[in-house]
Each structure stands twice: as C-alpha cells, then as structure tokens.
mmCIF file of C-alpha atoms in Angstrom:
data_model
loop_
_atom_site.group_PDB
_atom_site.id
_atom_site.type_symbol
_atom_site.label_atom_id
_atom_site.label_comp_id
_atom_site.label_asym_id
_atom_site.label_seq_id
_atom_site.Cartn_x
_atom_site.Cartn_y
_atom_site.Cartn_z
ATOM 1 C CA MET A 1 24.425 20.005 11.925
ATOM 2 C CA ALA A 2 24.826 23.662 12.783
ATOM 3 C CA SER A 3 26.427 22.855 16.146
ATOM 4 C CA ALA A 4 28.984 20.455 14.674
ATOM 5 C CA PRO A 5 32.532 21.591 15.427
ATOM 6 C CA SER A 6 33.995 21.017 11.963
ATOM 7 C CA LEU A 7 33.149 20.960 8.287
ATOM 8 C CA SER A 8 33.901 17.241 8.110
ATOM 9 C CA SER A 9 31.346 16.578 10.867
ATOM 10 C CA ARG A 10 28.766 18.775 9.152
ATOM 11 C CA LEU A 11 29.298 16.855 5.925
ATOM 12 C CA VAL A 12 28.655 13.540 7.680
ATOM 13 C CA PHE A 13 25.392 14.919 9.061
ATOM 14 C CA ALA A 14 24.430 16.269 5.635
ATOM 15 C CA LYS A 15 25.007 12.851 4.056
ATOM 16 C CA VAL A 16 22.962 11.093 6.730
ATOM 17 C CA SER A 17 20.178 13.665 6.394
ATOM 18 C CA GLY A 18 19.997 12.737 2.725
ATOM 19 C CA SER A 19 19.602 9.093 3.662
ATOM 20 C CA PHE A 20 16.811 9.957 6.088
ATOM 21 C CA ALA A 21 15.083 11.888 3.312
ATOM 22 C CA SER A 22 15.322 8.989 0.873
ATOM 23 C CA ASP A 23 15.565 5.404 2.174
ATOM 24 C CA GLU A 24 13.976 5.981 5.562
ATOM 25 C CA ASN A 25 11.285 8.255 4.182
ATOM 26 C CA SER A 26 10.434 5.658 1.523
ATOM 27 C CA TYR A 27 10.236 3.017 4.246
ATOM 28 C CA PHE A 28 7.769 5.068 6.273
ATOM 29 C CA GLN A 29 5.678 5.975 3.227
ATOM 30 C CA ASP A 30 5.491 2.298 2.225
ATOM 31 C CA CYS A 31 4.446 1.320 5.757
ATOM 32 C CA PHE A 32 1.816 4.061 5.843
ATOM 33 C CA GLU A 33 0.398 2.683 2.590
ATOM 34 C CA GLU A 34 0.483 -0.926 3.790
ATOM 35 C CA LEU A 35 -1.203 0.000 7.063
ATOM 36 C CA ALA A 36 -3.686 2.378 5.364
ATOM 37 C CA VAL A 37 -2.707 5.315 7.574
ATOM 38 C CA PRO A 38 -4.823 8.318 6.534
ATOM 39 C CA GLU A 39 -2.963 11.339 5.117
ATOM 40 C CA ALA A 40 -4.126 13.519 8.020
ATOM 41 C CA GLU A 41 -2.549 11.135 10.534
ATOM 42 C CA ARG A 42 0.682 11.007 8.538
ATOM 43 C CA ASP A 43 1.032 14.780 8.612
ATOM 44 C CA ASN A 44 -0.319 15.395 12.098
ATOM 45 C CA PRO A 45 -0.222 12.184 14.144
ATOM 46 C CA GLU A 46 -1.550 11.910 17.653
ATOM 47 C CA LEU A 47 1.638 11.441 19.666
ATOM 48 C CA THR A 48 1.902 8.958 22.487
ATOM 49 C CA VAL A 49 3.319 10.046 25.826
ATOM 50 C CA ALA A 50 6.576 8.254 25.007
ATOM 51 C CA THR A 51 6.854 10.048 21.668
ATOM 52 C CA ARG A 52 6.085 13.451 23.203
ATOM 53 C CA ASP A 53 8.664 12.824 25.931
ATOM 54 C CA PHE A 54 11.372 11.873 23.435
ATOM 55 C CA ASP A 55 10.495 14.833 21.235
ATOM 56 C CA GLY A 56 10.805 17.058 24.306
ATOM 57 C CA LEU A 57 14.236 15.635 25.100
ATOM 58 C CA MET A 58 15.421 16.236 21.534
ATOM 59 C CA ARG A 59 14.165 19.807 21.655
ATOM 60 C CA ARG A 60 15.850 20.451 25.008
ATOM 61 C CA ALA A 61 19.120 19.071 23.638
ATOM 62 C CA LEU A 62 18.807 21.300 20.575
ATOM 63 C CA ASN A 63 18.021 24.303 22.751
ATOM 64 C CA THR A 64 21.272 23.846 24.680
ATOM 65 C CA ARG A 65 23.046 24.590 21.376
ATOM 66 C CA THR A 66 25.831 22.326 22.616
ATOM 67 C CA TYR A 67 27.037 19.626 20.292
ATOM 68 C CA PRO A 68 27.655 16.934 22.958
ATOM 69 C CA ASP A 69 24.036 17.129 24.171
ATOM 70 C CA ILE A 70 22.704 16.807 20.629
ATOM 71 C CA VAL A 71 25.020 13.920 19.764
ATOM 72 C CA ALA A 72 24.052 12.180 23.033
ATOM 73 C CA VAL A 73 20.416 11.929 21.921
ATOM 74 C CA LEU A 74 21.285 10.829 18.384
ATOM 75 C CA LEU A 75 23.818 8.274 19.551
ATOM 76 C CA ALA A 76 21.465 6.689 22.062
ATOM 77 C CA ALA A 77 18.730 6.223 19.468
ATOM 78 C CA GLU A 78 20.899 5.127 16.564
ATOM 79 C CA TRP A 79 23.043 2.771 18.639
ATOM 80 C CA LEU A 80 19.956 1.080 20.087
ATOM 81 C CA TYR A 81 18.434 0.680 16.628
ATOM 82 C CA ARG A 82 21.657 -0.853 15.342
ATOM 83 C CA ASP A 83 21.878 -3.270 18.263
ATOM 84 C CA TRP A 84 18.227 -4.275 18.024
ATOM 85 C CA ALA A 85 18.478 -4.816 14.273
ATOM 86 C CA ALA A 86 21.706 -6.816 14.666
ATOM 87 C CA ARG A 87 19.911 -9.217 17.012
ATOM 88 C CA ALA A 88 17.800 -10.318 14.055
ATOM 89 C CA GLY A 89 20.833 -12.004 12.506
ATOM 90 C CA GLY A 90 21.206 -12.364 8.755
ATOM 91 C CA PRO A 91 18.486 -11.837 6.138
ATOM 92 C CA ASP A 92 17.550 -15.535 6.207
ATOM 93 C CA SER A 93 16.336 -15.153 9.787
ATOM 94 C CA TRP A 94 14.448 -11.864 9.331
ATOM 95 C CA PRO A 95 10.668 -11.711 9.583
ATOM 96 C CA ALA A 96 8.767 -12.298 6.349
ATOM 97 C CA ALA A 97 6.740 -9.088 6.639
ATOM 98 C CA PRO A 98 8.409 -6.410 4.488
ATOM 99 C CA LYS A 99 7.734 -3.677 7.051
ATOM 100 C CA HIS A 100 9.770 -5.596 9.628
ATOM 101 C CA ALA A 101 12.504 -6.889 7.343
ATOM 102 C CA GLU A 102 13.084 -3.447 5.823
ATOM 103 C CA TRP A 103 13.386 -1.810 9.254
ATOM 104 C CA ILE A 104 16.069 -4.373 10.105
ATOM 105 C CA ARG A 105 17.850 -3.812 6.782
ATOM 106 C CA LEU A 106 17.842 -0.040 7.266
ATOM 107 C CA HIS A 107 19.425 -0.412 10.706
ATOM 108 C CA ASN A 108 21.780 -3.341 10.078
ATOM 109 C CA ASN A 109 23.975 -2.678 7.067
ATOM 110 C CA PRO A 110 27.572 -1.512 6.614
ATOM 111 C CA GLU A 111 26.646 2.120 5.905
ATOM 112 C CA TYR A 112 24.369 2.405 8.933
ATOM 113 C CA ASN A 113 26.845 0.591 11.170
ATOM 114 C CA GLY A 114 29.511 3.044 9.991
ATOM 115 C CA TRP A 115 27.230 5.957 10.914
ATOM 116 C CA VAL A 116 26.761 4.587 14.431
ATOM 117 C CA ALA A 117 30.504 3.957 14.818
ATOM 118 C CA TRP A 118 31.172 7.529 13.670
ATOM 119 C CA LEU A 119 28.634 8.886 16.184
ATOM 120 C CA ARG A 120 30.353 6.946 18.978
ATOM 121 C CA GLU A 121 33.759 8.303 17.971
ATOM 122 C CA GLU A 122 32.351 11.809 17.633
ATOM 123 C CA PHE A 123 30.671 11.613 21.039
ATOM 124 C CA ASN A 124 33.912 10.488 22.675
ATOM 125 C CA ALA A 125 35.898 13.177 20.859
ATOM 126 C CA VAL A 126 33.694 16.014 22.121
ATOM 127 C CA GLU A 127 33.430 14.878 25.731
ATOM 128 C CA PRO A 128 33.111 18.058 27.783
ATOM 129 C CA ALA A 129 36.037 18.890 30.053
ATOM 130 C CA ASP A 130 33.718 20.579 32.546
ATOM 131 C CA ALA A 131 32.375 17.999 35.037
ATOM 132 C CA VAL A 132 28.987 19.707 35.371
ATOM 133 C CA ILE A 133 28.427 19.713 31.611
ATOM 134 C CA ARG A 134 29.731 16.145 31.321
ATOM 135 C CA THR A 135 27.210 15.052 33.978
ATOM 136 C CA ARG A 136 24.389 16.807 32.105
ATOM 137 C CA VAL A 137 25.376 15.156 28.824
ATOM 138 C CA ALA A 138 25.527 11.734 30.507
ATOM 139 C CA ALA A 139 22.061 12.342 31.960
ATOM 140 C CA THR A 140 20.796 13.313 28.504
ATOM 141 C CA PHE A 141 22.177 10.077 27.037
ATOM 142 C CA THR A 142 20.662 7.995 29.849
ATOM 143 C CA GLU A 143 17.285 9.688 29.448
ATOM 144 C CA ALA A 144 17.379 9.123 25.684
ATOM 145 C CA VAL A 145 17.934 5.396 26.249
ATOM 146 C CA ARG A 146 15.067 5.277 28.757
ATOM 147 C CA LEU A 147 12.716 7.119 26.409
ATOM 148 C CA GLU A 148 13.624 4.979 23.385
ATOM 149 C CA ARG A 149 12.785 1.896 25.429
ATOM 150 C CA ALA A 150 9.515 3.486 26.555
ATOM 151 C CA PHE A 151 8.666 4.306 22.936
ATOM 152 C CA PHE A 152 9.149 0.728 21.761
ATOM 153 C CA ASP A 153 7.429 -0.713 24.836
ATOM 154 C CA SER A 154 4.382 1.482 24.173
ATOM 155 C CA ALA A 155 4.317 0.452 20.501
ATOM 156 C CA ILE A 156 4.456 -3.228 21.441
ATOM 157 C CA ALA A 157 1.748 -2.783 24.083
ATOM 158 C CA ALA A 158 -0.493 -1.035 21.542
ATOM 159 C CA GLY A 159 -0.204 -4.046 19.250
#
C-alpha cells in the first residue's frame, strides 16, 4: 500500500486488506478447525520449499520499494487464483467439501474479479518506461507464476 502512487490506489489496497482480514481469514480458520491443525502449526507452520521461495520473492519485491514489482507479484497470484476458480464453473458444479467450495467462492465472485481486473489495469498503468526496470518487473511476474504453480503442485503431491 505504501508504494502505491495515489490515494485512490491506496484505498483499493486498504479495502482488499480488510477482505483478507475477514472473509479469507475466516476461511483459513475454518479449514484449520476442520483439518485439526494444531495452534502451534497455525502460528508457526513448517514452510515447504515452494512456500519459502514465494515468500522470498514477495520480500524481494517489497524490498525494491517499487510499485510495479510489488503489483507484479500480487497480480500473478490473484489472477491465477481467479482463473483456477473460474474453471470450476458455477456453484452447482463445485466440489461438495466446504473447504474446496469456499475457496472457489472466495476467488470467483464479482468483487474478487473486480479486484483482479483493477490489478491488471494498475499493472499496465504503471509499466516502467525504463527497459531495464521493465525487464526486471516482467521477470518478477514470470517467477511469481512459476512459484505459484510450484506451490500448488507441492500441495497436490503432499495429498
């Protein structure tokens, strides 16, 4: 949020942060309960390689203090989630398990789709003029996509 170039952009991030703190947090807490995840693991989980790598990428993007790098990581993740959730079709075709159906609902609804569309517009609007920076931002986006895929692949492999 702090790197956003305008008040209107900061306000969008503030609104989305509120959503993360409510709906998404409730989703994770409910899943932790359903899966009987111990409190200690909730607060201090053992991270997989894929999770550590993605966390490292996010931290590197934040450390650049440049808005396009930060938006590149967010856009890659959020856009992929939206596309994956959209593949599930309408609610009638969603899995019966609440933990799966709710993930789809969180990532396939008009508000979330609007957030992803806004991120895409924002990313395009702040495209760096400098070719070197533009190349770095593109590499950040590409790496974020690769790491998101690795994260989900590792989760699927773990069962």
